[in-house]
């Protein structure tokens, strides 16, 4: 049957309970959920709601920051393809781009880098807090606590209406997150928490803070430093994912940026999100040998477990970041030697990409599938992988938080529920309970 052509920018809905017809505007391929509230069966009816657990089909904001076309495998920051940024940009330039919306001029980038370098030091009280945790505390839990703890140092950050204050706090977080991340790692090793060196580039300083000994500095191959910088670029933003939505939701209560982004760290910690890179490594170690891959895949298909590092809510094609990570892995292994787990990962990918179970569900490797292998080759323990993800994601959280505060459509985040519990009932005295 040929579709009847009507007004292209509206939708007409008939409520079969009442026979009444409603017309709603369509803008950017969406209708406003609150428009549905006008659909009622009676005057005292609350109005129609949508039920959308996990926000499978609900846009929570308008954003100019990151574009993803998951069917084709496209990722762009502020319009620039991730492939070009990974090849030509630096992490701090990408931070500038995400937050300001435009690439910096040479002078702007130099000023930006200087500003970040001026804020890399972290107050001794945070060092004391980190040293107060048990030696085997997971570094993501330590990072989350310490990022939130920065609030104690900067009470002026509560002035979220002051754009200069906001910018200063965003620079503070870009600058201090690596220092705190490295301290969380060194706490695990029982080593002294080293001070940052603002003379070094962002990625180089991070490597030094991870690995140097007091009085002994390592020399890192420039290709390793660049590989780390590119990994940070690849993680810098990914629109409304679980951690970014958490940052926006917490920030919508007008709390400060340190509390808001510590919520992002908490969300990222989970194995279905940033924690997947750690889970991939543990999975590969458990598989242990290429010959065990078919049996493992069989277990995944029998729903015994997930193939970690595969699948994505948005990408139904190869994650463009995973392609770049795969390439970097080979470049890094030329310097560090091949990670023996690579062979297992490649075999897993090969079998999965041919298998009907994964093909039918459009399950492809995501960014976490190979990144852990690189971090391991850099001699970082699996517990640190998600910390590196968090350091990379910080500018994305900040740009999204900043955008949310300027968005006149936004209010405190407060979803509705469908109550399914008991109706009213009288309190029962303890002596009468069965
Ligand atoms: N292994 C096996 N089956 C899977 C996997 C997987 N990794 N991912 C999805 N499926 C199946 C799932 O069981 C479902 O099958 P069916 O329709 O027959 O019930 C189907 O594929 C659709 O999956 P879903 O769980 O409805 O998809 P989702 O969008 O809710 O979940 C995901 C996305 C990333 C949480 C999920 O794919 C997953 O758990 N992957 C493993 C964890 C992982 O690698 N996470 C990192 C994501 S990328 C980095 C980041 O942004 O955090």
Short mmCIF file of C-alpha atoms and ligand atoms in Angstrom, two decimals:
data_model
loop_
_atom_site.label_atom_id
_atom_site.label_comp_id
_atom_site.label_asym_id
_atom_site.label_seq_id
_atom_site.Cartn_x
_atom_site.Cartn_y
_atom_site.Cartn_z
CA UNK A 1 0.00 0.00 0.00
CA UNK A 2 1.42 3.39 -0.97
CA UNK A 3 2.06 5.67 1.99
CA UNK A 4 -0.21 8.67 2.10
CA UNK A 5 1.79 11.87 1.88
CA UNK A 6 1.03 14.34 4.66
CA UNK A 7 2.66 17.08 6.64
CA UNK A 8 6.30 15.95 6.66
CA UNK A 9 7.19 17.48 10.04
CA UNK A 10 4.47 16.05 12.24
CA UNK A 11 3.12 12.72 13.40
CA UNK A 12 -0.52 11.92 13.98
CA UNK A 13 -1.36 9.49 16.76
CA UNK A 14 -4.76 7.99 17.43
CA UNK A 15 -5.42 6.81 20.97
CA UNK A 16 -7.59 3.72 20.50
CA UNK A 17 -8.72 3.95 24.13
CA UNK A 18 -10.56 7.21 23.44
CA UNK A 19 -10.59 7.45 19.64
CA UNK A 20 -8.95 10.87 19.98
CA UNK A 21 -6.30 11.99 17.49
CA UNK A 22 -3.22 14.08 18.33
CA UNK A 23 -0.64 15.74 16.10
CA UNK A 24 2.92 16.26 17.34
CA UNK A 25 5.84 18.06 15.71
CA UNK A 26 8.85 16.00 14.60
CA UNK A 27 12.20 17.74 14.86
CA UNK A 28 15.59 16.11 14.20
CA UNK A 29 13.83 12.77 13.82
CA UNK A 30 12.42 12.93 17.34
CA UNK A 31 9.22 13.80 19.10
CA UNK A 32 9.21 15.38 22.55
CA UNK A 33 8.37 12.77 25.15
CA UNK A 34 6.54 15.44 27.16
CA UNK A 35 4.16 16.03 24.21
CA UNK A 36 2.81 12.55 24.87
CA UNK A 37 1.61 13.75 28.26
CA UNK A 38 -1.28 15.49 26.50
CA UNK A 39 -2.62 12.02 25.61
CA UNK A 40 -5.02 11.24 28.44
CA UNK A 41 -8.04 9.06 29.01
CA UNK A 42 -9.50 11.46 31.59
CA UNK A 43 -8.74 14.88 33.07
CA UNK A 44 -7.05 13.40 36.13
CA UNK A 45 -4.94 11.00 34.04
CA UNK A 46 -1.21 11.84 34.38
CA UNK A 47 -0.81 11.40 30.62
CA UNK A 48 1.06 8.92 28.43
CA UNK A 49 4.69 8.15 29.23
CA UNK A 50 7.32 6.17 27.37
CA UNK A 51 8.98 3.15 29.01
CA UNK A 52 12.64 3.02 27.97
CA UNK A 53 14.93 1.15 30.37
CA UNK A 54 18.61 1.72 29.50
CA UNK A 55 17.59 4.63 27.23
CA UNK A 56 17.55 2.40 24.15
CA UNK A 57 15.61 4.96 22.12
CA UNK A 58 15.64 8.20 24.08
CA UNK A 59 17.75 11.26 23.28
CA UNK A 60 18.54 12.97 26.58
CA UNK A 61 20.18 16.03 25.05
CA UNK A 62 21.15 17.91 21.93
CA UNK A 63 24.92 17.92 21.51
CA UNK A 64 27.43 19.44 19.12
CA UNK A 65 30.41 17.48 20.38
CA UNK A 66 30.62 13.94 19.00
CA UNK A 67 28.95 12.27 16.04
CA UNK A 68 28.70 8.48 15.73
CA UNK A 69 27.10 6.52 12.91
CA UNK A 70 27.18 3.05 14.41
CA UNK A 71 25.87 1.27 11.33
CA UNK A 72 28.72 2.47 9.15
CA UNK A 73 31.37 2.77 11.88
CA UNK A 74 31.93 6.54 11.84
CA UNK A 75 33.23 8.57 14.80
CA UNK A 76 33.91 12.32 14.63
CA UNK A 77 34.83 14.85 17.31
CA UNK A 78 33.41 18.29 16.44
CA UNK A 79 33.14 17.07 12.84
CA UNK A 80 36.72 15.82 12.51
CA UNK A 81 37.06 12.08 11.70
CA UNK A 82 38.76 10.07 14.44
CA UNK A 83 41.17 8.62 11.87
CA UNK A 84 42.51 12.11 11.02
CA UNK A 85 42.79 13.16 14.65
CA UNK A 86 44.59 9.91 15.54
CA UNK A 87 47.06 10.50 12.72
CA UNK A 88 47.65 14.24 12.97
CA UNK A 89 46.54 15.65 16.32
CA UNK A 90 47.76 15.44 19.91
CA UNK A 91 45.75 14.59 22.99
CA UNK A 92 45.91 18.09 24.45
CA UNK A 93 44.85 19.56 21.11
CA UNK A 94 41.88 17.16 21.10
CA UNK A 95 41.04 18.31 24.65
CA UNK A 96 40.99 21.89 23.33
CA UNK A 97 38.87 20.88 20.35
CA UNK A 98 36.30 19.01 22.45
CA UNK A 99 35.92 21.78 25.00
CA UNK A 100 36.16 24.86 22.75
CA UNK A 101 34.55 23.38 19.64
CA UNK A 102 37.32 24.47 17.21
CA UNK A 103 40.91 23.48 16.57
CA UNK A 104 43.31 25.93 18.25
CA UNK A 105 45.70 28.24 16.44
CA UNK A 106 49.39 27.63 17.13
CA UNK A 107 49.40 30.36 19.81
CA UNK A 108 46.18 29.09 21.38
CA UNK A 109 47.55 25.55 21.59
CA UNK A 110 50.82 26.75 23.12
CA UNK A 111 48.87 28.77 25.72
CA UNK A 112 46.55 25.81 26.41
CA UNK A 113 49.46 23.40 26.91
CA UNK A 114 51.16 25.86 29.26
CA UNK A 115 47.96 26.24 31.23
CA UNK A 116 47.62 22.46 31.63
CA UNK A 117 51.27 22.15 32.65
CA UNK A 118 50.75 24.79 35.35
CA UNK A 119 48.12 22.58 36.97
CA UNK A 120 49.72 19.12 36.96
CA UNK A 121 50.68 19.21 40.63
CA UNK A 122 48.23 17.69 43.09
CA UNK A 123 47.85 18.82 46.67
CA UNK A 124 49.59 16.81 49.39
CA UNK A 125 46.26 16.10 51.09
CA UNK A 126 45.23 13.97 48.08
CA UNK A 127 48.57 12.16 48.25
CA UNK A 128 47.82 11.42 51.93
CA UNK A 129 44.34 10.16 51.06
CA UNK A 130 45.79 7.83 48.41
CA UNK A 131 48.48 6.59 50.77
CA UNK A 132 45.72 5.92 53.30
CA UNK A 133 44.08 3.31 51.11
CA UNK A 134 45.06 -0.34 51.47
CA UNK A 135 48.09 -1.20 49.30
CA UNK A 136 45.99 -3.47 47.06
CA UNK A 137 43.12 -1.00 46.52
CA UNK A 138 41.87 -1.10 42.92
CA UNK A 139 43.30 2.00 41.20
CA UNK A 140 39.89 2.87 39.68
CA UNK A 141 38.36 3.03 43.17
CA UNK A 142 41.29 5.21 44.27
CA UNK A 143 40.95 7.46 41.21
CA UNK A 144 37.23 7.87 41.80
CA UNK A 145 37.72 8.87 45.42
CA UNK A 146 40.60 11.24 44.66
CA UNK A 147 38.85 13.02 41.78
CA UNK A 148 35.86 13.61 44.04
CA UNK A 149 38.30 14.66 46.76
CA UNK A 150 39.57 17.54 44.62
CA UNK A 151 36.34 19.33 45.55
CA UNK A 152 37.76 19.80 49.04
CA UNK A 153 40.57 21.92 47.58
CA UNK A 154 38.58 24.15 45.26
CA UNK A 155 35.37 25.29 47.00
CA UNK A 156 35.10 28.09 44.41
CA UNK A 157 34.29 25.40 41.81
CA UNK A 158 30.73 25.44 43.13
CA UNK A 159 30.30 28.64 41.09
CA UNK A 160 29.20 26.71 38.04
CA UNK A 161 27.52 29.82 36.59
CA UNK A 162 30.96 31.44 36.23
CA UNK A 163 32.35 30.34 32.87
CA UNK A 164 35.93 31.35 33.69
CA UNK A 165 35.78 29.28 36.85
CA UNK A 166 34.41 26.36 34.86
CA UNK A 167 37.25 26.58 32.33
CA UNK A 168 39.85 26.71 35.09
CA UNK A 169 38.38 23.63 36.76
CA UNK A 170 38.29 21.76 33.45
CA UNK A 171 41.98 22.52 32.89
CA UNK A 172 42.70 21.39 36.45
CA UNK A 173 41.06 18.03 35.79
CA UNK A 174 42.83 17.46 32.45
CA UNK A 175 46.12 18.27 34.17
CA UNK A 176 45.68 16.42 37.46
CA UNK A 177 43.95 13.20 36.39
CA UNK A 178 47.21 11.62 35.07
CA UNK A 179 49.03 12.53 38.29
CA UNK A 180 46.30 10.93 40.38
CA UNK A 181 46.10 7.91 38.05
CA UNK A 182 49.85 7.36 38.33
CA UNK A 183 49.67 7.73 42.12
CA UNK A 184 46.90 5.11 42.29
CA UNK A 185 49.18 2.74 40.34
CA UNK A 186 52.25 3.41 42.47
CA UNK A 187 50.26 2.89 45.65
CA UNK A 188 49.61 -0.67 44.39
CA UNK A 189 53.33 -1.17 43.82
CA UNK A 190 54.20 0.22 47.22
CA UNK A 191 56.37 2.85 45.57
CA UNK A 192 56.72 6.55 46.33
CA UNK A 193 54.14 8.76 44.58
CA UNK A 194 56.26 10.80 42.17
CA UNK A 195 55.66 14.41 41.29
CA UNK A 196 54.77 15.26 37.69
CA UNK A 197 57.27 16.93 35.41
CA UNK A 198 55.61 19.81 33.54
CA UNK A 199 58.56 20.02 31.15
CA UNK A 200 57.44 16.79 29.49
CA UNK A 201 54.60 16.23 27.08
CA UNK A 202 51.32 14.88 28.46
CA UNK A 203 51.88 11.23 27.51
CA UNK A 204 55.60 11.26 28.27
CA UNK A 205 55.01 12.67 31.74
CA UNK A 206 52.41 9.99 32.35
CA UNK A 207 54.87 7.21 31.48
CA UNK A 208 57.51 8.75 33.73
CA UNK A 209 55.10 9.05 36.63
CA UNK A 210 54.17 5.39 36.17
CA UNK A 211 57.63 3.90 35.87
CA UNK A 212 60.51 6.12 37.06
CA UNK A 213 62.28 5.31 40.27
CA UNK A 214 63.46 8.00 42.65
CA UNK A 215 66.72 9.18 41.16
CA UNK A 216 66.33 7.08 38.00
CA UNK A 217 64.52 8.21 34.86
CA UNK A 218 63.58 5.87 32.03
CA UNK A 219 63.98 6.76 28.38
CA UNK A 220 60.85 6.01 26.41
CA UNK A 221 60.84 5.37 22.70
CA UNK A 222 59.05 8.31 20.99
CA UNK A 223 56.86 5.74 19.19
CA UNK A 224 55.64 4.43 22.57
CA UNK A 225 54.91 7.97 23.75
CA UNK A 226 53.00 8.67 20.54
CA UNK A 227 51.10 5.36 20.81
CA UNK A 228 49.91 6.31 24.30
CA UNK A 229 48.92 9.79 23.09
CA UNK A 230 46.86 8.25 20.26
CA UNK A 231 45.16 5.82 22.65
CA UNK A 232 44.14 8.80 24.79
CA UNK A 233 42.77 10.55 21.67
CA UNK A 234 40.72 7.47 20.76
CA UNK A 235 39.08 7.42 24.18
CA UNK A 236 38.48 11.17 24.47
CA UNK A 237 34.73 11.19 23.85
CA UNK A 238 31.95 8.88 22.79
CA UNK A 239 28.75 10.90 23.12
CA UNK A 240 26.06 9.75 25.60
CA UNK A 241 27.63 6.53 26.93
CA UNK A 242 27.05 5.26 30.47
CA UNK A 243 29.80 7.31 32.17
CA UNK A 244 29.07 10.52 30.22
CA UNK A 245 25.36 10.22 30.98
CA UNK A 246 26.33 9.77 34.64
CA UNK A 247 28.46 12.93 34.54
CA UNK A 248 25.60 14.85 32.95
CA UNK A 249 23.01 13.44 35.38
CA UNK A 250 25.09 14.22 38.47
CA UNK A 251 26.14 17.60 37.05
CA UNK A 252 22.49 18.48 36.40
CA UNK A 253 22.01 18.85 40.17
CA UNK A 254 24.53 21.74 39.87
CA UNK A 255 27.17 20.03 41.96
CA UNK A 256 30.78 20.87 41.07
CA UNK A 257 32.77 19.33 38.21
CA UNK A 258 34.96 17.20 40.49
CA UNK A 259 31.95 15.40 41.95
CA UNK A 260 30.34 15.12 38.51
CA UNK A 261 33.37 13.56 36.84
CA UNK A 262 34.05 11.25 39.78
CA UNK A 263 30.60 9.81 38.94
CA UNK A 264 31.94 9.25 35.43
CA UNK A 265 34.91 7.33 36.82
CA UNK A 266 32.54 5.21 38.92
CA UNK A 267 30.42 4.31 35.87
CA UNK A 268 33.46 3.63 33.71
CA UNK A 269 34.79 1.14 36.29
CA UNK A 270 32.11 -1.43 35.37
CA UNK A 271 33.11 -4.39 33.14
CA UNK A 272 30.38 -3.66 30.59
CA UNK A 273 31.89 -0.19 30.04
CA UNK A 274 35.53 0.88 30.52
CA UNK A 275 36.29 -2.10 32.74
CA UNK A 276 35.99 -4.29 29.63
CA UNK A 277 39.67 -3.78 28.71
CA UNK A 278 40.71 -5.33 32.03
CA UNK A 279 38.14 -8.09 31.55
CA UNK A 280 39.46 -8.86 28.03
CA UNK A 281 42.96 -9.45 29.35
CA UNK A 282 41.70 -11.71 32.12
CA UNK A 283 39.59 -13.59 29.54
CA UNK A 284 42.56 -14.07 27.18
CA UNK A 285 44.72 -15.34 30.03
CA UNK A 286 42.00 -17.79 31.01
CA UNK A 287 41.71 -19.10 27.44
CA UNK A 288 45.46 -19.57 27.66
CA UNK A 289 46.11 -21.04 24.21
CA UNK A 290 44.91 -20.60 20.63
CA UNK A 291 43.70 -24.21 20.58
CA UNK A 292 41.20 -23.44 23.38
CA UNK A 293 39.47 -20.68 21.40
CA UNK A 294 36.78 -22.88 19.71
CA UNK A 295 35.69 -24.30 23.09
CA UNK A 296 35.57 -20.79 24.56
CA UNK A 297 33.45 -19.48 21.66
CA UNK A 298 31.10 -22.45 22.10
CA UNK A 299 30.65 -21.42 25.76
CA UNK A 300 29.84 -17.84 24.70
CA UNK A 301 27.23 -19.12 22.23
CA UNK A 302 25.76 -21.31 25.00
CA UNK A 303 25.36 -18.06 27.00
CA UNK A 304 27.80 -19.19 29.64
CA UNK A 305 29.65 -15.89 29.38
CA UNK A 306 30.25 -12.84 27.20
CA UNK A 307 33.04 -12.39 24.71
CA UNK A 308 34.53 -9.31 26.38
CA UNK A 309 35.70 -6.56 24.01
CA UNK A 310 32.98 -7.46 21.52
CA UNK A 311 29.67 -5.75 20.87
CA UNK A 312 28.50 -2.20 21.35
CA UNK A 313 25.23 -0.44 21.99
CA UNK A 314 25.83 1.94 19.10
CA UNK A 315 28.30 0.26 16.71
CA UNK A 316 26.73 -2.45 14.62
CA UNK A 317 29.87 -2.48 12.50
CA UNK A 318 33.60 -2.58 13.23
CA UNK A 319 34.34 0.07 15.90
CA UNK A 320 36.58 2.58 14.03
CA UNK A 321 38.66 2.98 17.19
CA UNK A 322 39.33 -0.78 17.29
CA UNK A 323 40.83 -0.62 13.78
CA UNK A 324 43.26 2.09 14.87
CA UNK A 325 44.09 0.29 18.13
CA UNK A 326 44.84 -2.90 16.18
CA UNK A 327 47.31 -0.96 14.02
CA UNK A 328 48.98 0.69 17.04
CA UNK A 329 49.30 -2.72 18.72
CA UNK A 330 51.52 -3.93 15.90
CA UNK A 331 53.63 -0.74 16.02
CA UNK A 332 54.09 -1.09 19.79
CA UNK A 333 54.90 -4.79 19.58
CA UNK A 334 57.71 -4.00 17.11
CA UNK A 335 59.38 -2.21 20.02
CA UNK A 336 58.26 -4.25 23.03
CA UNK A 337 58.05 -7.70 21.41
CA UNK A 338 54.77 -9.44 20.63
CA UNK A 339 52.36 -10.02 23.48
CA UNK A 340 51.74 -13.81 23.42
CA UNK A 341 48.05 -13.15 24.08
CA UNK A 342 47.80 -11.41 20.69
CA UNK A 343 47.66 -14.76 18.91
CA UNK A 344 44.65 -15.79 21.01
CA UNK A 345 42.94 -12.42 20.39
CA UNK A 346 43.45 -12.62 16.63
CA UNK A 347 42.09 -16.18 16.55
CA UNK A 348 39.08 -15.15 18.67
CA UNK A 349 38.35 -12.28 16.30
CA UNK A 350 38.75 -14.52 13.23
CA UNK A 351 36.37 -17.20 14.53
CA UNK A 352 33.84 -14.72 15.90
CA UNK A 353 33.67 -12.68 12.70
CA UNK A 354 32.87 -15.84 10.71
CA UNK A 355 30.38 -17.29 13.19
CA UNK A 356 26.65 -16.89 12.55
CA UNK A 357 25.97 -16.09 16.24
CA UNK A 358 28.16 -12.98 16.11
CA UNK A 359 27.37 -12.08 12.48
CA UNK A 360 23.60 -12.17 13.07
CA UNK A 361 23.93 -9.94 16.13
CA UNK A 362 26.41 -7.60 14.42
CA UNK A 363 28.99 -8.14 17.16
CA UNK A 364 32.41 -6.74 16.24
CA UNK A 365 35.53 -5.96 18.29
CA UNK A 366 35.21 -2.70 20.20
CA UNK A 367 37.93 -0.32 21.42
CA UNK A 368 38.65 -2.49 24.43
CA UNK A 369 39.50 -5.65 22.52
CA UNK A 370 43.12 -4.78 21.68
CA UNK A 371 43.90 -1.79 23.92
CA UNK A 372 44.67 -3.98 26.94
CA UNK A 373 47.26 -5.93 24.96
CA UNK A 374 49.11 -2.69 24.29
CA UNK A 375 48.92 -1.56 27.91
CA UNK A 376 50.20 -4.96 29.00
CA UNK A 377 53.10 -4.68 26.56
CA UNK A 378 53.89 -1.36 28.30
CA UNK A 379 54.10 -3.43 31.51
CA UNK A 380 50.97 -2.01 33.06
CA UNK A 381 48.80 -4.40 35.13
CA UNK A 382 45.22 -5.05 33.98
CA UNK A 383 43.84 -3.02 36.91
CA UNK A 384 45.39 0.09 35.36
CA UNK A 385 43.78 -0.24 31.92
CA UNK A 386 40.53 1.43 32.90
CA UNK A 387 42.45 4.22 34.62
CA UNK A 388 44.03 5.00 31.24
CA UNK A 389 40.57 4.97 29.68
CA UNK A 390 39.45 7.47 32.36
CA UNK A 391 42.42 9.78 31.74
CA UNK A 392 41.55 9.72 28.02
CA UNK A 393 37.81 10.21 28.60
CA UNK A 394 38.17 13.15 30.99
CA UNK A 395 38.00 15.88 28.26
CA UNK A 396 34.85 14.28 26.83
CA UNK A 397 33.16 14.28 30.23
CA UNK A 398 34.20 17.90 30.72
CA UNK A 399 33.03 19.07 27.31
CA UNK A 400 29.68 17.33 27.81
CA UNK A 401 29.28 18.73 31.34
CA UNK A 402 30.09 22.23 30.11
CA UNK A 403 27.67 21.93 27.19
CA UNK A 404 24.94 20.68 29.52
CA UNK A 405 25.31 23.69 31.81
CA UNK A 406 24.82 26.08 28.85
CA UNK A 407 21.85 24.16 27.47
CA UNK A 408 18.62 25.99 28.30
CA UNK A 409 16.60 22.81 27.68
CA UNK A 410 18.32 20.99 30.55
CA UNK A 411 17.01 20.65 34.09
CA UNK A 412 17.89 18.34 36.96
CA UNK A 413 17.82 14.78 35.57
CA UNK A 414 14.88 12.95 37.01
CA UNK A 415 13.42 9.94 35.17
CA UNK A 416 9.89 8.72 35.79
CA UNK A 417 9.02 5.21 36.91
CA UNK A 418 6.17 2.78 36.51
CA UNK A 419 5.30 1.77 40.03
CA UNK A 420 4.70 -2.00 40.27
CA UNK A 421 4.73 -2.41 44.05
CA UNK A 422 2.02 -3.00 46.59
CA UNK A 423 -1.01 -0.74 47.02
CA UNK A 424 -1.56 1.08 50.31
CA UNK A 425 -1.50 -1.22 53.34
CA UNK A 426 -1.45 -0.75 57.11
CA UNK A 427 1.67 -1.12 59.20
CA UNK A 428 1.77 -4.51 60.98
CA UNK A 429 3.01 -4.64 64.56
CA UNK A 430 6.10 -6.86 65.01
CA UNK A 431 4.18 -9.26 67.32
CA UNK A 432 1.62 -9.90 64.57
CA UNK A 433 4.06 -10.57 61.71
CA UNK A 434 4.42 -14.16 60.50
N1 LIG B 1 29.38 -11.63 23.78
C1 LIG B 1 28.36 -12.47 23.47
N2 LIG B 1 27.11 -12.04 23.15
C2 LIG B 1 26.91 -10.73 23.14
C3 LIG B 1 27.93 -9.80 23.45
C4 LIG B 1 29.20 -10.31 23.77
N3 LIG B 1 30.20 -9.48 24.06
N4 LIG B 1 27.45 -8.54 23.35
C5 LIG B 1 26.15 -8.67 23.00
N5 LIG B 1 25.83 -9.99 22.87
C6 LIG B 1 24.54 -10.54 22.44
C7 LIG B 1 23.50 -10.43 23.54
O1 LIG B 1 23.47 -11.59 24.34
C8 LIG B 1 22.25 -10.25 22.73
O2 LIG B 1 21.85 -11.50 22.20
P1 LIG B 1 20.27 -11.85 22.07
O3 LIG B 1 19.66 -10.75 21.28
O4 LIG B 1 20.22 -13.18 21.40
O5 LIG B 1 19.76 -11.90 23.49
C9 LIG B 1 22.70 -9.41 21.53
O6 LIG B 1 24.07 -9.72 21.37
C10 LIG B 1 22.50 -7.90 21.72
O7 LIG B 1 23.24 -7.55 22.88
P2 LIG B 1 22.73 -6.54 24.01
O8 LIG B 1 23.27 -6.99 25.32
O9 LIG B 1 21.24 -6.35 23.89
O10 LIG B 1 23.45 -5.22 23.55
P3 LIG B 1 23.64 -3.94 24.42
O11 LIG B 1 23.64 -2.81 23.50
O12 LIG B 1 22.67 -3.89 25.56
O13 LIG B 1 25.09 -4.15 25.10
C11 LIG B 1 27.40 -4.12 25.43
C12 LIG B 1 26.24 -3.58 24.62
C13 LIG B 1 28.68 -3.40 25.06
C14 LIG B 1 27.13 -3.88 26.94
C15 LIG B 1 27.52 -5.64 25.17
O14 LIG B 1 27.80 -5.86 23.79
C16 LIG B 1 28.58 -6.30 26.03
O15 LIG B 1 28.29 -6.65 27.18
N6 LIG B 1 29.85 -6.45 25.51
C17 LIG B 1 30.93 -6.99 26.30
C18 LIG B 1 31.50 -5.91 27.21
C19 LIG B 1 32.32 -4.89 26.44
O16 LIG B 1 33.17 -5.24 25.62
N7 LIG B 1 32.09 -3.61 26.75
C20 LIG B 1 32.85 -2.50 26.17
C21 LIG B 1 32.03 -1.64 25.29
S1 LIG B 1 33.03 -0.53 24.29
C22 LIG B 1 33.81 0.52 25.38
C23 LIG B 1 32.86 1.40 26.10
O17 LIG B 1 32.28 2.30 25.47
O18 LIG B 1 32.71 1.24 27.29
#
